[in-house]
Amino acid sequence: MKKLLVYLKPYKKETVISPLFKLLEAIFDLLVPIVVKLIIDVGIENRDHPYIWGMCGILVLFALVGLTCSFIAQYFAAKAAVGFSTGLRSDLFGKIQKFSYSQTDQIGTSTLITRMTTDVNQVQSAVNLFLRLFLRSPIIVLGAMIMAFTVSPRNAWIFVVIIPLLSIVIFSIMIKSIPLYKKVQKNLDRVTSVTRENLSGSRVIRAFGKEKNEIRRFEEANEDHYQIQNFVGKISALMNPLTLILVNLGVVLILLFGAKDVDTGNLTMGEVVALTNYMAQILVELVKFANTIFTINKALACANRIEAILETPVSVERVESVCESADIEGSSVFFQNVSLTYEGDAEPSLEELSFRVPKGATVGIIGSTGSGKTSLINLIPRFYEATEGKVYVDGMDVRSYHPDDLREKIALVPQKAVLFRGTVRSNLLWGNENATDEELWNALEAAQAKDFIAAKEGLDTPVSQNGKNFSGGQRQRLTIARALVRKADILILDDSSSALDYATDAALRSAIKALPYDHTVFIISQRTSSIRHADMIVVLEDGRIVGNGTHESLLESCEVYREIYDSQFRKGGEEA
């Protein structure tokens, strides 16, 4: 939590003003029992009505001043807490955006969502309560004990005994509950993960009739969360009854010994009422303090989880020690003995890959499912870090580039077509925010998307979340158009035409080849028809290159490629 306090620095004024006004409010609250004592011992005892009304006026004044102080303290505490969480959430989101694919996979998307939302909100609530109550409650408790000595030193020993006992109860429960709240947040991650999977895969679940299985899986995760939440809740629930017992015991002792002192004349009725009022104030403040402690306990667990994300080193950064280049004349991309092993995997996904891609060439990458095609192209923009070997782009090690500069050279169309809520224009401008409408239309035409967009509302056609108002093939063509708008040196199409028919696929490839600027194209596909005209074709099998050449040469020399081709075409070149 200490490392997160830096986000309160812009709100130093608020963090001072809020507790200060709470201190003023506490002082006025501590004076109330003294005024009540005077009303009883002086006003009522002497039947002095003007004195009684005067003292009642003072009580009203104290209430108004206290209310004003409370409003001011609440305002500045809320301002500091909201500002704190805003800065924290922004930096946390920025840090997550810098994570590599492997880091995101390792931490888990559901966990990141929970930490961005629930955890930050919990810490925000704790900051708010801390500024308002964490100092006020101890001041009231200690102040009430001190004031009790001014009223009756003879009976103040009751406060001296009760307050340490209350402190032992509170801190014992706090120490027991802190580690349990960490488990609560971990279980909440699991519930979030299951919920996210069900919402994103709802169509598949319904298609296979697995609703009951998923409901059961959710109920199991929810039940685990309920059990640990219930257990820590029971421990926390001990706070109020134990504090009530001790405080009421203190009230009983005050009345018991106070009554004897009143009989002997050592204590007045007003002083007995003042002592009981101070004990009641202690009760109220300790209940508030207990709730504050529990909120802070939860926040500490959440803060540790947030700190873990913020302290995670970003693996994709420019590495000064490898700022080197390779003399590879005319090459756009060069893989030199590259291997890749995913975090937690025992076997490498890619092993000892070496090949060169000339500038302006079209490269086809093909292989069976799981052969490592997507893993290979993800190394070019450095979404994953090669565990061995080097990847060069334009003669420079990819680690030598700043990630933004490297990715500015690359336009990638991923396997899953992802569009964002807005319009066609706003989505295409992701490729180049300064692109003109003419350039957007040219990209749509090259991507074979111009006709269906023109038939709707043009560039202002609305796009729903994930592009659900378009078909699969239309979404793919729009994501290709978005990549073409960038006019990047390297264009990567990762099986991005799988939903297109053969004619549209062929027209797309012809349009991309005819683009009026030099660019290197990587086409990852399961179809040999999509890559047969490529300048070079790389064939992968179990993460290794088993073939590299043109379509005709691979048919003669590569058995894996020939088997893929034969499975898709009958003898004589007819489609299967």
Coordinates of C-alpha atoms in Angstrom, one line a residue:
M1 CA 0.0 0.0 0.0
K2 CA 2.9 2.4 0.8
K3 CA 4.0 2.4 -2.9
L4 CA 0.5 3.4 -4.0
L5 CA 0.5 6.5 -1.7
V6 CA 2.5 8.3 -4.4
Y7 CA -0.9 8.8 -6.1
L8 CA -2.0 11.0 -3.2
K9 CA 0.8 13.5 -3.8
P10 CA -1.3 15.7 -6.0
Y11 CA -3.9 15.8 -3.2
K12 CA -1.7 16.8 -0.3
K13 CA -4.0 19.7 0.6
E14 CA -7.1 17.5 0.6
T15 CA -5.3 14.8 2.7
V16 CA -4.5 17.5 5.4
I17 CA -7.8 19.4 5.3
S18 CA -10.1 16.4 5.6
P19 CA -8.6 14.9 8.8
L20 CA -8.2 18.5 10.2
F21 CA -11.9 19.2 9.9
K22 CA -12.7 15.7 11.3
L23 CA -10.5 16.6 14.3
L24 CA -12.5 19.8 14.8
E25 CA -15.7 17.8 14.6
A26 CA -14.3 15.4 17.2
I27 CA -13.5 18.2 19.5
F28 CA -17.0 19.6 19.4
D29 CA -18.4 16.1 20.0
L30 CA -16.2 15.7 23.1
L31 CA -17.5 18.9 24.5
V32 CA -21.2 17.9 24.2
P33 CA -21.2 15.6 27.4
I34 CA -19.7 18.5 29.4
V35 CA -22.5 20.9 28.3
V36 CA -25.1 18.2 29.1
K37 CA -23.4 17.8 32.6
L38 CA -23.7 21.6 33.1
I39 CA -27.4 21.6 32.1
I40 CA -28.1 18.8 34.6
D41 CA -25.9 20.0 37.5
V42 CA -26.5 23.7 37.1
G43 CA -29.6 24.4 35.0
I44 CA -31.9 21.6 36.2
E45 CA -30.5 21.5 39.7
N46 CA -31.2 25.3 40.2
R47 CA -34.2 25.4 37.9
D48 CA -32.5 28.1 35.9
H49 CA -34.5 28.1 32.6
P50 CA -32.5 30.8 30.9
Y51 CA -29.3 28.9 31.6
I52 CA -30.8 25.7 30.3
W53 CA -32.0 27.4 27.0
G54 CA -28.6 29.1 26.7
M55 CA -26.8 25.8 27.0
C56 CA -29.2 24.1 24.5
G57 CA -28.3 26.9 22.1
I58 CA -24.7 26.0 22.5
L59 CA -25.5 22.4 21.8
V60 CA -27.3 23.4 18.6
L61 CA -24.3 25.6 17.6
F62 CA -22.0 22.7 18.2
A63 CA -24.2 20.5 16.0
L64 CA -24.1 23.1 13.2
V65 CA -20.4 23.6 13.4
G66 CA -19.8 19.9 13.5
L67 CA -22.1 19.3 10.5
T68 CA -20.2 21.9 8.5
C69 CA -16.9 20.4 9.5
S70 CA -18.2 17.0 8.5
F71 CA -19.4 18.2 5.1
I72 CA -16.0 19.9 4.4
A73 CA -14.1 16.8 5.5
Q74 CA -16.3 14.5 3.4
Y75 CA -15.8 16.7 0.3
F76 CA -12.0 16.8 0.4
A77 CA -11.8 13.1 1.4
A78 CA -13.9 12.1 -1.6
K79 CA -11.9 14.4 -3.9
A80 CA -8.6 12.9 -2.8
A81 CA -9.9 9.3 -2.9
V82 CA -11.5 9.6 -6.4
G83 CA -8.4 11.4 -7.7
F84 CA -6.2 8.7 -6.2
S85 CA -8.1 5.9 -7.9
T86 CA -8.2 7.8 -11.2
G87 CA -4.4 8.1 -11.3
L88 CA -3.9 4.6 -10.1
R89 CA -6.4 3.1 -12.6
S90 CA -4.8 5.1 -15.5
D91 CA -1.3 3.9 -14.7
L92 CA -2.5 0.3 -14.1
F93 CA -4.2 0.3 -17.5
G94 CA -1.1 1.8 -19.1
K95 CA 1.1 -0.9 -17.5
I96 CA -1.2 -3.7 -18.7
Q97 CA -1.1 -2.3 -22.2
K98 CA 2.7 -2.7 -22.2
F99 CA 2.6 -6.3 -21.2
S100 CA 3.7 -8.9 -23.8
Y101 CA 1.3 -11.6 -24.8
S102 CA 3.1 -14.1 -22.6
Q103 CA 2.7 -11.8 -19.5
T104 CA -1.0 -11.4 -20.2
D105 CA -1.3 -15.2 -20.7
Q106 CA 0.6 -15.8 -17.5
I107 CA -1.3 -13.4 -15.2
G108 CA -4.7 -14.0 -16.8
T109 CA -7.2 -11.7 -18.3
S110 CA -9.9 -12.2 -15.6
T111 CA -7.4 -11.3 -12.9
L112 CA -6.4 -8.2 -14.7
I113 CA -10.0 -7.1 -15.0
T114 CA -10.7 -7.7 -11.3
R115 CA -7.6 -5.7 -10.3
M116 CA -8.6 -2.9 -12.7
T117 CA -12.2 -2.7 -11.3
T118 CA -12.9 -4.3 -7.9
D119 CA -9.5 -4.0 -6.4
V120 CA -9.1 -0.3 -7.3
N121 CA -12.6 0.5 -6.1
Q122 CA -11.8 -1.2 -2.8
V123 CA -8.6 0.8 -2.3
Q124 CA -10.5 4.0 -3.2
S125 CA -13.1 3.3 -0.5
A126 CA -10.3 2.6 2.0
V127 CA -8.6 5.9 1.3
N128 CA -11.9 7.7 1.7
L129 CA -12.7 6.1 5.1
F130 CA -9.1 6.5 6.3
L131 CA -9.1 10.2 5.7
R132 CA -12.5 10.6 7.4
L133 CA -12.5 8.1 10.2
F134 CA -9.2 6.5 10.9
L135 CA -7.9 9.5 12.8
R136 CA -11.3 10.7 14.2
S137 CA -12.1 7.4 15.9
P138 CA -8.9 7.1 17.9
I139 CA -9.1 10.8 18.8
I140 CA -12.7 10.3 20.1
V141 CA -11.7 7.2 22.1
L142 CA -8.6 8.7 23.7
G143 CA -10.3 12.1 24.1
A144 CA -13.3 10.4 25.8
M145 CA -10.9 8.7 28.3
I146 CA -9.1 12.0 29.0
M147 CA -12.3 13.9 29.4
A148 CA -13.5 11.1 31.8
F149 CA -10.5 11.9 34.0
T150 CA -11.5 15.6 34.0
V151 CA -15.0 14.6 35.1
S152 CA -14.2 11.9 37.6
P153 CA -10.7 10.6 38.1
R154 CA -12.1 8.2 40.7
N155 CA -14.1 6.4 38.0
A156 CA -11.9 6.9 35.0
W157 CA -10.1 3.6 35.7
I158 CA -13.1 1.9 34.0
F159 CA -12.1 3.6 30.7
V160 CA -8.4 2.6 31.2
V161 CA -9.5 -1.1 31.5
I162 CA -12.1 -1.2 28.8
I163 CA -10.2 0.6 26.0
P164 CA -7.2 -1.8 26.0
L165 CA -9.5 -4.8 26.0
L166 CA -11.4 -3.3 23.0
S167 CA -8.1 -2.7 21.2
I168 CA -7.0 -6.4 21.8
V169 CA -10.3 -7.6 20.3
I170 CA -10.1 -5.3 17.3
F171 CA -6.5 -6.1 16.4
S172 CA -6.8 -9.8 17.0
I173 CA -9.7 -10.0 14.5
M174 CA -7.9 -7.8 12.1
I175 CA -4.7 -10.0 12.1
K176 CA -6.8 -13.1 11.6
S177 CA -8.9 -11.7 8.7
I178 CA -6.2 -10.0 6.6
P179 CA -4.8 -13.2 5.0
L180 CA -8.4 -14.5 4.5
Y181 CA -9.3 -11.5 2.4
K182 CA -6.5 -12.3 0.0
K183 CA -8.1 -15.7 -0.5
V184 CA -11.4 -14.0 -1.1
Q185 CA -10.0 -11.9 -3.9
K186 CA -8.3 -14.9 -5.5
N187 CA -11.6 -16.8 -5.5
L188 CA -13.3 -13.7 -7.0
D189 CA -10.8 -13.9 -9.8
R190 CA -12.0 -17.4 -10.5
V191 CA -15.7 -16.4 -10.5
T192 CA -14.8 -13.6 -12.9
S193 CA -12.9 -15.9 -15.2
V194 CA -15.8 -18.4 -15.4
T195 CA -18.3 -15.6 -16.0
R196 CA -16.1 -14.1 -18.7
E197 CA -15.7 -17.4 -20.5
N198 CA -19.5 -18.1 -20.4
L199 CA -20.4 -14.6 -21.7
S200 CA -17.8 -14.7 -24.5
G201 CA -18.7 -18.3 -25.5
S202 CA -22.4 -18.2 -25.0
R203 CA -23.2 -19.2 -28.6
V204 CA -20.9 -22.2 -28.5
I205 CA -22.4 -23.3 -25.1
R206 CA -25.9 -23.1 -26.5
A207 CA -25.0 -24.8 -29.7
F208 CA -23.7 -27.8 -27.8
G209 CA -26.4 -27.7 -25.1
K210 CA -23.9 -27.3 -22.3
E211 CA -25.8 -24.8 -20.3
K212 CA -26.3 -27.1 -17.3
N213 CA -22.6 -28.0 -17.3
E214 CA -21.6 -24.4 -17.3
I215 CA -24.2 -23.5 -14.6
R216 CA -22.7 -26.3 -12.5
R217 CA -19.2 -25.0 -13.1
F218 CA -20.2 -21.5 -12.1
E219 CA -22.0 -22.7 -9.0
E220 CA -18.9 -24.6 -7.9
A221 CA -16.7 -21.5 -8.3
N222 CA -19.4 -19.3 -6.7
E223 CA -19.8 -21.8 -3.8
D224 CA -16.0 -21.7 -3.1
H225 CA -16.1 -18.0 -3.1
Y226 CA -19.2 -18.0 -0.8
Q227 CA -17.5 -20.4 1.7
I228 CA -14.4 -18.4 2.2
Q229 CA -16.4 -15.1 2.2
N230 CA -18.8 -16.6 4.7
F231 CA -15.9 -17.8 6.9
V232 CA -14.1 -14.5 7.0
G233 CA -17.5 -12.8 7.5
K234 CA -18.2 -14.8 10.6
I235 CA -14.8 -13.8 12.0
S236 CA -15.5 -10.2 11.2
A237 CA -19.0 -10.5 12.7
L238 CA -17.4 -11.1 16.1
M239 CA -16.3 -7.5 16.1
N240 CA -19.7 -5.8 16.9
P241 CA -20.9 -8.2 19.6
L242 CA -17.6 -8.3 21.5
T243 CA -17.2 -4.6 21.4
L244 CA -20.8 -4.1 22.5
I245 CA -20.3 -6.5 25.4
L246 CA -17.2 -4.7 26.6
V247 CA -18.7 -1.2 26.2
N248 CA -21.9 -2.1 27.9
L249 CA -20.0 -3.7 30.7
G250 CA -18.2 -0.4 31.0
V251 CA -21.6 1.4 31.2
V252 CA -22.8 -1.0 33.9
L253 CA -19.6 -0.4 35.9
I254 CA -20.0 3.4 35.6
L255 CA -23.7 3.2 36.8
L256 CA -22.8 0.8 39.6
F257 CA -19.9 2.7 41.0
G258 CA -21.3 6.1 40.0
A259 CA -24.5 5.4 41.9
K260 CA -22.5 4.7 45.1
D261 CA -20.5 7.9 44.6
V262 CA -23.7 9.9 44.0
D263 CA -25.1 8.6 47.3
T264 CA -21.9 9.6 49.1
G265 CA -21.8 13.0 47.4
N266 CA -18.5 12.3 45.6
L267 CA -20.2 12.5 42.2
T268 CA -23.1 14.4 40.7
M269 CA -25.9 13.1 38.4
G270 CA -24.5 15.2 35.6
E271 CA -21.1 13.7 35.9
V272 CA -22.6 10.2 35.8
V273 CA -24.5 11.1 32.6
A274 CA -21.3 12.6 31.1
L275 CA -19.4 9.4 31.8
T276 CA -22.0 7.2 30.3
N277 CA -22.1 9.6 27.2
Y278 CA -18.4 9.3 26.8
M279 CA -18.7 5.5 27.0
A280 CA -21.5 5.6 24.4
Q281 CA -19.3 7.8 22.2
I282 CA -16.5 5.2 22.5
L283 CA -19.0 2.5 21.4
V284 CA -20.2 4.4 18.3
E285 CA -16.6 5.3 17.3
L286 CA -15.3 1.8 17.8
V287 CA -18.1 0.4 15.6
K288 CA -17.1 2.9 12.9
F289 CA -13.4 2.1 13.5
A290 CA -14.1 -1.6 13.2
N291 CA -15.8 -1.1 9.8
T292 CA -12.9 1.1 8.7
I293 CA -10.4 -1.6 9.8
F294 CA -12.2 -4.2 7.8
T295 CA -12.4 -2.0 4.7
I296 CA -8.7 -1.3 5.1
N297 CA -8.0 -5.0 5.5
K298 CA -9.7 -5.7 2.2
A299 CA -7.9 -2.7 0.6
L300 CA -4.5 -3.9 1.8
A301 CA -5.1 -7.3 0.1
C302 CA -6.3 -5.5 -3.0
A303 CA -3.4 -3.0 -2.9
N304 CA -0.8 -5.8 -2.8
R305 CA -2.4 -7.4 -5.9
I306 CA -2.3 -4.0 -7.7
E307 CA 1.3 -3.4 -6.6
A308 CA 2.2 -6.9 -8.0
I309 CA 1.0 -5.8 -11.4
L310 CA 2.7 -2.3 -11.3
E311 CA 6.0 -3.9 -10.2
T312 CA 5.9 -6.6 -12.9
P313 CA 8.8 -5.7 -15.3
V314 CA 7.7 -5.1 -18.8
S315 CA 9.4 -7.7 -21.0
V316 CA 8.9 -5.9 -24.2
E317 CA 11.2 -2.8 -24.0
R318 CA 14.1 -1.6 -26.0
V319 CA 17.2 -3.4 -24.9
E320 CA 20.2 -1.1 -25.2
S321 CA 22.7 -4.0 -24.9
V322 CA 21.5 -5.6 -28.1
C323 CA 21.3 -2.5 -30.3
E324 CA 22.9 -4.2 -33.2
S325 CA 22.2 -4.7 -36.9
A326 CA 22.9 -7.4 -39.4
D327 CA 24.3 -6.8 -42.9
I328 CA 21.5 -8.6 -44.7
E329 CA 21.2 -6.6 -47.9
G330 CA 17.8 -6.5 -49.4
S331 CA 16.2 -8.4 -46.6
S332 CA 13.0 -7.2 -44.8
V333 CA 12.8 -10.0 -42.2
F334 CA 15.5 -12.4 -41.1
F335 CA 15.0 -15.3 -38.6
Q336 CA 18.3 -16.5 -37.3
N337 CA 18.1 -19.9 -35.3
V338 CA 15.0 -18.7 -33.6
S339 CA 13.3 -20.9 -30.9
L340 CA 10.2 -20.1 -28.8
T341 CA 9.1 -21.8 -25.6
Y342 CA 5.9 -20.5 -23.9
E343 CA 5.9 -19.8 -20.2
G344 CA 5.2 -23.0 -18.3
D345 CA 5.7 -25.2 -21.4
A346 CA 8.3 -28.0 -21.3
E347 CA 8.6 -28.3 -25.1
P348 CA 9.4 -25.4 -27.5
S349 CA 6.6 -24.3 -29.9
L350 CA 9.2 -23.1 -32.4
E351 CA 12.7 -24.6 -32.8
E352 CA 15.7 -23.4 -34.7
L353 CA 13.9 -21.4 -37.4
S354 CA 16.2 -19.7 -40.0
F355 CA 15.1 -18.0 -43.2
R356 CA 15.3 -14.6 -45.0
V357 CA 12.5 -12.7 -46.6
P358 CA 13.5 -10.2 -49.3
K359 CA 12.0 -6.8 -49.3
G360 CA 8.8 -6.6 -51.3
A361 CA 8.3 -10.3 -51.3
T362 CA 5.1 -12.2 -50.6
V363 CA 5.6 -15.0 -48.1
G364 CA 3.2 -17.8 -47.5
I365 CA 3.3 -19.8 -44.2
I366 CA 1.4 -23.0 -44.1
G367 CA 1.3 -26.1 -41.8
S368 CA -1.0 -28.3 -39.9
T369 CA -3.0 -27.0 -36.9
G370 CA -0.6 -26.3 -34.0
S371 CA 2.5 -26.3 -36.2
G372 CA 3.5 -22.8 -34.9
K373 CA 2.3 -20.5 -37.7
T374 CA 0.8 -17.8 -35.5
S375 CA 3.7 -18.1 -33.0
L376 CA 6.1 -17.4 -35.8
I377 CA 4.5 -14.2 -37.0
N378 CA 4.0 -13.0 -33.4
L379 CA 7.7 -12.8 -33.1
I380 CA 8.0 -10.2 -35.8
P381 CA 6.2 -7.4 -33.9
R382 CA 7.7 -8.8 -30.7
F383 CA 4.4 -9.8 -29.2
Y384 CA 6.3 -12.7 -27.8
E385 CA 10.1 -12.8 -27.1
A386 CA 12.2 -15.4 -28.8
T387 CA 13.8 -17.6 -26.2
E388 CA 16.7 -18.4 -28.5
G389 CA 18.1 -16.8 -31.6
K390 CA 17.3 -13.4 -33.2
V391 CA 14.7 -11.8 -35.3
Y392 CA 15.8 -8.9 -37.6
V393 CA 13.5 -6.4 -39.2
D394 CA 15.1 -4.1 -41.9
G395 CA 18.5 -5.4 -40.7
M396 CA 18.0 -4.5 -37.0
D397 CA 17.4 -6.9 -34.1
V398 CA 13.7 -6.3 -33.1
R399 CA 14.9 -5.8 -29.5
S400 CA 16.8 -2.8 -30.6
Y401 CA 13.6 -1.0 -31.6
H402 CA 11.3 0.8 -29.3
P403 CA 8.1 -1.3 -29.4
D404 CA 6.1 1.6 -30.8
D405 CA 8.7 2.2 -33.6
L406 CA 8.8 -1.5 -34.5
R407 CA 5.0 -1.8 -34.7
E408 CA 4.7 1.3 -36.7
K409 CA 6.5 -0.7 -39.5
I410 CA 4.0 -3.5 -39.2
A411 CA 0.3 -3.9 -40.0
L412 CA -1.2 -7.1 -38.5
V413 CA -4.5 -8.7 -39.2
P414 CA -5.1 -11.4 -36.5
Q415 CA -6.9 -14.6 -36.8
K416 CA -9.9 -13.3 -34.8
A417 CA -11.5 -10.3 -36.5
V418 CA -11.9 -7.6 -33.8
L419 CA -13.8 -4.4 -34.4
F420 CA -14.7 -1.7 -31.8
R421 CA -17.9 0.1 -31.1
G422 CA -18.2 3.3 -33.2
T423 CA -18.3 3.7 -37.0
V424 CA -16.4 2.2 -39.9
R425 CA -14.4 5.4 -40.1
S426 CA -13.4 5.3 -36.5
N427 CA -12.3 1.7 -36.8
L428 CA -10.3 2.3 -40.0
L429 CA -8.5 5.3 -38.5
W430 CA -6.9 2.9 -36.0
G431 CA -4.6 2.1 -38.9
N432 CA -3.7 5.8 -39.5
E433 CA -5.5 8.6 -37.6
N434 CA -4.5 11.1 -40.3
A435 CA -5.9 9.2 -43.2
T436 CA -8.2 11.0 -45.6
D437 CA -11.6 9.7 -46.6
E438 CA -10.2 8.9 -50.1
E439 CA -7.5 6.7 -48.5
L440 CA -10.1 4.9 -46.4
W441 CA -12.2 4.2 -49.4
N442 CA -9.1 2.9 -51.3
A443 CA -8.3 0.6 -48.4
L444 CA -11.9 -0.7 -48.4
E445 CA -11.8 -1.3 -52.1
A446 CA -8.5 -3.2 -51.8
A447 CA -10.0 -5.3 -49.0
Q448 CA -13.1 -6.1 -51.1
A449 CA -15.3 -4.3 -48.6
K450 CA -16.2 -1.2 -50.5
D451 CA -19.5 -2.5 -52.0
F452 CA -21.2 -3.6 -48.8
I453 CA -20.1 -0.5 -46.9
A454 CA -21.3 1.8 -49.7
A455 CA -24.6 0.0 -49.7
K456 CA -25.1 1.0 -46.1
E457 CA -24.2 4.4 -44.7
G458 CA -20.7 4.6 -46.0
L459 CA -17.9 5.5 -43.7
D460 CA -20.4 6.5 -41.0
T461 CA -21.9 3.0 -40.9
P462 CA -22.3 2.2 -37.2
V463 CA -20.2 -0.7 -35.8
S464 CA -21.6 -2.4 -32.7
Q465 CA -19.4 -4.0 -30.0
N466 CA -17.1 -6.6 -31.6
G467 CA -18.7 -5.8 -35.0
K468 CA -21.7 -8.1 -34.3
N469 CA -23.8 -6.2 -36.9
F470 CA -21.5 -7.6 -39.7
S471 CA -21.0 -11.1 -40.9
G472 CA -17.8 -13.0 -40.3
G473 CA -16.5 -12.4 -43.8
Q474 CA -17.4 -8.7 -43.6
R475 CA -15.6 -8.3 -40.3
Q476 CA -12.5 -10.0 -41.7
R477 CA -12.5 -7.6 -44.7
L478 CA -12.9 -4.5 -42.5
T479 CA -9.9 -5.6 -40.3
I480 CA -7.9 -6.1 -43.5
A481 CA -8.9 -2.6 -44.7
R482 CA -7.8 -1.2 -41.3
A483 CA -4.4 -2.7 -41.7
L484 CA -4.1 -1.5 -45.3
V485 CA -4.8 2.1 -44.2
R486 CA -1.5 2.1 -42.3
K487 CA 0.6 1.5 -45.5
A488 CA 3.1 -0.3 -43.4
D489 CA 6.4 -1.8 -44.6
I490 CA 5.3 -5.3 -43.5
L491 CA 1.7 -6.6 -43.8
I492 CA 0.8 -9.8 -41.9
L493 CA -2.4 -11.6 -42.7
D494 CA -2.9 -14.3 -40.1
D495 CA -5.5 -16.7 -41.6
S496 CA -7.5 -13.5 -42.1
S497 CA -9.4 -14.7 -45.2
S498 CA -10.8 -18.0 -43.8
A499 CA -14.4 -16.8 -44.0
L500 CA -14.0 -15.6 -47.6
D501 CA -15.0 -17.5 -50.7
Y502 CA -12.2 -18.4 -53.2
A503 CA -13.2 -15.7 -55.7
T504 CA -13.1 -12.9 -53.0
D505 CA -9.9 -14.3 -51.6
A506 CA -8.2 -14.3 -55.0
A507 CA -9.4 -10.7 -55.7
L508 CA -8.1 -9.6 -52.3
R509 CA -4.7 -11.1 -53.0
S510 CA -4.5 -9.5 -56.4
A511 CA -5.5 -6.1 -54.9
I512 CA -2.9 -6.3 -52.1
K513 CA -0.2 -7.2 -54.7
A514 CA -1.2 -4.2 -56.8
L515 CA -0.9 -1.7 -53.9
P516 CA 1.1 1.4 -55.1
Y517 CA 3.8 1.2 -52.4
D518 CA 6.6 -1.3 -51.5
H519 CA 5.7 -3.8 -48.8
T520 CA 6.5 -7.3 -47.6
V521 CA 3.5 -9.5 -47.1
F522 CA 3.1 -12.5 -44.9
I523 CA 0.1 -14.7 -45.6
I524 CA -0.7 -17.4 -43.0
S525 CA -3.3 -19.8 -44.4
Q526 CA -4.6 -23.3 -44.3
R527 CA -5.4 -23.1 -48.0
T528 CA -2.7 -23.8 -50.6
S529 CA -4.7 -21.8 -53.1
S530 CA -4.2 -18.7 -51.0
I531 CA -0.4 -19.0 -51.0
R532 CA 0.5 -20.9 -54.1
H533 CA 1.5 -17.7 -56.0
A534 CA 3.7 -16.4 -53.1
D535 CA 7.3 -15.6 -53.9
M536 CA 8.3 -18.1 -51.1
I537 CA 6.4 -20.5 -49.0
V538 CA 7.5 -21.7 -45.5
V539 CA 6.1 -25.0 -44.4
L540 CA 6.0 -25.7 -40.7
E541 CA 5.6 -29.0 -38.9
D542 CA 5.8 -29.3 -35.1
G543 CA 7.5 -25.9 -34.8
R544 CA 10.2 -26.7 -37.4
I545 CA 10.7 -25.7 -41.0
V546 CA 10.3 -28.7 -43.2
G547 CA 10.0 -26.9 -46.5
N548 CA 11.0 -23.5 -48.0
G549 CA 10.5 -22.6 -51.6
T550 CA 8.0 -21.9 -54.3
H551 CA 4.8 -23.8 -54.8
E552 CA 6.2 -25.9 -57.7
S553 CA 9.4 -26.8 -55.9
L554 CA 7.6 -27.7 -52.7
L555 CA 5.3 -30.1 -54.5
E556 CA 8.4 -32.0 -55.6
S557 CA 10.5 -31.7 -52.5
C558 CA 8.3 -31.4 -49.5
E559 CA 6.0 -34.3 -48.5
V560 CA 4.1 -32.3 -45.9
Y561 CA 3.2 -29.6 -48.4
R562 CA 2.2 -32.1 -51.0
E563 CA -0.1 -33.9 -48.5
I564 CA -1.8 -30.6 -47.7
Y565 CA -2.2 -29.8 -51.3
D566 CA -3.5 -33.2 -52.2
S567 CA -6.0 -33.1 -49.4
Q568 CA -7.5 -29.9 -50.8
F569 CA -7.3 -30.7 -54.5
R570 CA -8.2 -33.8 -56.5
K571 CA -5.8 -35.2 -59.1
G572 CA -5.7 -32.9 -62.1
G573 CA -5.9 -29.7 -60.0
E574 CA -9.6 -29.8 -59.4
E575 CA -10.8 -28.7 -56.0
A576 CA -11.7 -31.4 -53.6

